[in-house]
Tab-separated table of C-alpha atoms and ligand atoms in Angstrom:
chain	number	residue	atom	x	y	z
A	240	MET	CA	-44.903	-149.239	78.823
A	241	ILE	CA	-48.128	-147.089	80.699
A	242	LYS	CA	-46.926	-143.556	80.968
A	243	HIS	CA	-50.200	-142.336	82.312
A	244	GLN	CA	-53.705	-143.291	83.695
A	245	GLY	CA	-57.204	-142.391	84.571
A	246	GLY	CA	-60.473	-143.405	84.466
A	247	CYS	CA	-63.704	-142.609	85.556
A	248	HIS	CA	-65.068	-141.892	89.523
A	249	CYS	CA	-67.047	-145.306	89.140
A	250	GLY	CA	-64.644	-147.055	87.323
A	251	ASN	CA	-66.278	-148.161	84.454
A	252	VAL	CA	-64.399	-146.652	82.688
A	253	ARG	CA	-60.529	-146.624	82.563
A	254	TYR	CA	-57.568	-145.462	80.284
A	255	SER	CA	-53.782	-145.995	79.940
A	256	THR	CA	-51.717	-143.734	77.579
A	257	ALA	CA	-47.590	-144.999	76.471
A	258	TYR	CA	-47.434	-141.023	75.971
A	259	ASP	CA	-46.962	-137.886	77.304
A	260	PRO	CA	-49.526	-135.392	76.115
A	261	MET	CA	-48.957	-133.411	73.262
A	262	LEU	CA	-50.008	-130.127	75.144
A	263	VAL	CA	-51.989	-129.499	78.116
A	264	MET	CA	-54.005	-126.349	77.982
A	265	ALA	CA	-56.081	-124.655	80.206
A	266	CYS	CA	-59.544	-123.946	78.406
A	267	HIS	CA	-62.196	-120.169	79.767
A	268	CYS	CA	-65.221	-120.435	77.348
A	269	ARG	CA	-68.204	-120.519	78.822
A	270	THR	CA	-69.032	-123.734	76.622
A	271	CYS	CA	-66.460	-125.705	79.199
A	272	LYS	CA	-67.361	-123.903	81.938
A	273	LYS	CA	-70.917	-125.416	81.566
A	274	ILE	CA	-69.889	-128.645	80.020
A	275	SER	CA	-67.387	-129.730	82.841
A	276	GLY	CA	-69.201	-127.741	85.876
A	277	VAL	CA	-66.258	-126.071	86.570
A	278	GLY	CA	-64.653	-122.556	86.243
A	279	MET	CA	-62.196	-123.570	84.056
A	280	THR	CA	-61.052	-126.905	81.619
A	281	VAL	CA	-57.873	-128.374	81.853
A	282	PHE	CA	-57.255	-130.299	78.568
A	283	ALA	CA	-53.978	-133.374	78.076
A	284	VAL	CA	-54.156	-133.182	74.370
A	285	TYR	CA	-53.638	-137.128	72.950
A	286	GLY	CA	-53.772	-138.691	69.506
A	287	GLU	CA	-56.723	-140.506	69.397
A	288	GLY	CA	-54.723	-143.771	68.078
A	289	GLU	CA	-53.114	-143.463	71.285
A	290	VAL	CA	-54.582	-143.692	74.259
A	291	ASP	CA	-56.688	-147.013	75.007
A	292	ILE	CA	-59.754	-146.453	76.300
A	293	GLU	CA	-61.869	-149.062	78.236
A	294	GLY	CA	-65.200	-149.558	79.908
A	295	GLU	CA	-69.107	-148.112	78.397
A	296	LEU	CA	-69.261	-145.030	77.092
A	297	LYS	CA	-71.841	-142.445	75.863
A	298	THR	CA	-71.398	-138.964	74.058
A	299	TYR	CA	-73.083	-135.435	73.686
A	300	PRO	CA	-72.657	-134.100	71.337
A	301	TYR	CA	-72.195	-130.146	71.598
A	302	ARG	CA	-71.430	-127.020	69.843
A	303	GLY	CA	-68.108	-125.602	70.697
A	304	GLU	CA	-67.310	-121.986	70.885
A	305	SER	CA	-65.518	-121.714	67.052
A	306	GLY	CA	-68.968	-122.922	66.232
A	307	LYS	CA	-67.644	-126.557	65.288
A	308	PHE	CA	-68.582	-129.329	67.222
A	309	VAL	CA	-66.716	-131.370	70.048
A	310	HIS	CA	-68.066	-134.657	70.871
A	311	GLN	CA	-68.096	-135.350	74.246
A	312	GLY	CA	-66.950	-138.753	75.708
A	313	PHE	CA	-68.380	-139.844	79.533
A	314	CYS	CA	-69.144	-142.521	81.690
A	315	SER	CA	-73.093	-143.995	81.147
A	316	LYS	CA	-72.496	-145.325	84.773
A	317	CYS	CA	-71.183	-142.307	86.546
A	318	GLY	CA	-71.610	-138.965	83.825
A	319	ASN	CA	-67.828	-138.400	84.305
A	320	ASN	CA	-66.873	-136.613	81.826
A	321	ILE	CA	-63.715	-138.018	80.499
A	322	PHE	CA	-63.098	-136.312	76.896
A	323	GLY	CA	-63.842	-134.416	74.091
A	324	ASN	CA	-63.421	-135.128	70.892
A	325	PRO	CA	-62.965	-131.842	68.413
A	326	GLU	CA	-64.220	-131.696	65.245
A	327	ILE	CA	-61.946	-128.573	64.737
A	328	LEU	CA	-58.834	-130.700	65.528
A	329	GLU	CA	-59.925	-134.428	64.228
A	330	GLY	CA	-57.607	-136.601	65.031
A	331	VAL	CA	-57.036	-135.505	68.553
A	332	MET	CA	-58.588	-136.044	72.009
A	333	TYR	CA	-59.270	-133.712	74.763
A	334	LEU	CA	-58.655	-136.052	77.900
A	335	HIS	CA	-59.925	-133.744	81.068
A	336	LEU	CA	-57.087	-133.284	83.498
A	337	GLY	CA	-58.858	-134.567	86.698
A	338	SER	CA	-59.275	-137.347	85.267
A	339	PHE	CA	-56.104	-138.538	85.149
A	340	ASP	CA	-54.577	-141.007	88.521
A	341	ASN	CA	-51.931	-138.508	88.697
A	342	PRO	CA	-53.494	-134.787	87.702
A	343	GLN	CA	-50.385	-133.613	89.719
A	344	ALA	CA	-48.314	-135.037	86.135
A	345	PHE	CA	-49.331	-132.563	84.259
A	346	ALA	CA	-49.941	-128.415	84.041
A	347	PRO	CA	-50.925	-125.812	81.702
A	348	LYS	CA	-48.735	-123.996	79.158
A	349	VAL	CA	-51.587	-122.916	77.203
A	350	GLU	CA	-54.931	-120.958	77.646
A	351	ILE	CA	-57.883	-120.098	75.379
A	352	TRP	CA	-60.026	-117.941	74.873
A	353	SER	CA	-58.570	-115.576	78.189
A	354	LYS	CA	-61.509	-113.070	77.709
A	355	THR	CA	-63.799	-115.061	79.563
A	356	LYS	CA	-61.148	-116.203	82.308
A	357	PRO	CA	-62.346	-115.653	86.029
A	358	THR	CA	-61.218	-113.158	88.034
A	359	TRP	CA	-60.047	-115.555	90.143
A	360	PHE	CA	-57.465	-117.621	87.911
A	361	THR	CA	-54.413	-116.535	88.559
A	362	GLY	CA	-52.418	-119.337	87.361
A	363	GLU	CA	-48.966	-120.426	88.887
A	364	GLY	CA	-46.780	-119.144	86.443
A	365	CYS	CA	-46.755	-122.588	83.869
A	366	ILE	CA	-49.004	-119.823	80.950
A	367	VAL	CA	-46.941	-119.375	78.098
A	368	GLU	CA	-48.970	-118.335	75.851
A	369	SER	CA	-52.935	-117.037	76.384
A	370	PHE	CA	-55.171	-116.477	73.248
A	371	GLU	CA	-58.087	-114.597	73.640
A	372	ASP	CA	-59.834	-116.384	71.421
A	373	ASN	CA	-59.359	-120.234	70.835
A	374	GLY	CA	-55.511	-119.696	69.316
A	375	THR	CA	-56.419	-122.915	66.721
A	376	ILE	CA	-53.978	-122.673	64.224
A	377	GLU	CA	-50.938	-121.434	66.456
A	378	ARG	CA	-52.308	-123.902	68.813
A	379	ILE	CA	-51.742	-127.099	66.313
A	380	GLN	CA	-47.923	-125.884	65.461
A	381	LEU	CA	-47.694	-125.956	69.518
A	382	LEU	CA	-49.056	-129.797	69.027
A	383	MET	CA	-46.443	-130.201	66.015
A	384	GLU	CA	-43.434	-128.846	67.854
A	385	ASN	CA	-44.012	-131.260	70.886
A	386	MET	CA	-45.077	-134.380	68.977
A	387	ASP	CA	-41.207	-134.837	67.576
A	388	GLN	CA	-40.344	-134.018	71.489
A	389	ARG	CA	-41.503	-136.713	73.007
A	390	GLN	CA	-40.667	-140.341	73.624
B	660	ZN	ZN1	-68.087	-144.386	85.983
B	661	ZN	ZN1	-63.873	-124.245	76.004
């Protein structure tokens, strides 16, 4: 059963999943600002096998703030960023929240790289954990806890 779906602006790339995300997080690193073209990026974290993707994608590898590569998947036609595959967390994908058909379904619980957070970003009380750096170990622990609670 499809629980969430989304895609790019032109409709070439579509995806669907039967799961809720393991974690929804905001990233305030400078690289994400450049990659996304916006002041902050919000990702829904999924296991790679949990999302069915159709359509022609291109990949752009870039070095993340951790020094490891993230492989950015984007629509070959409209250029919309759809997801990132981070080498630092193998087997997971970060789906860009804005690509979901209903991005209102999610709110970030965790934020990382808060030291480069825009001063205008105050959140709406949804953030429960904030890390000045990439908080990788803590995020892996959160992923594990949330995985058990999903249906
Ligand atoms: Zn497209
Ligand atoms: Zn980032």
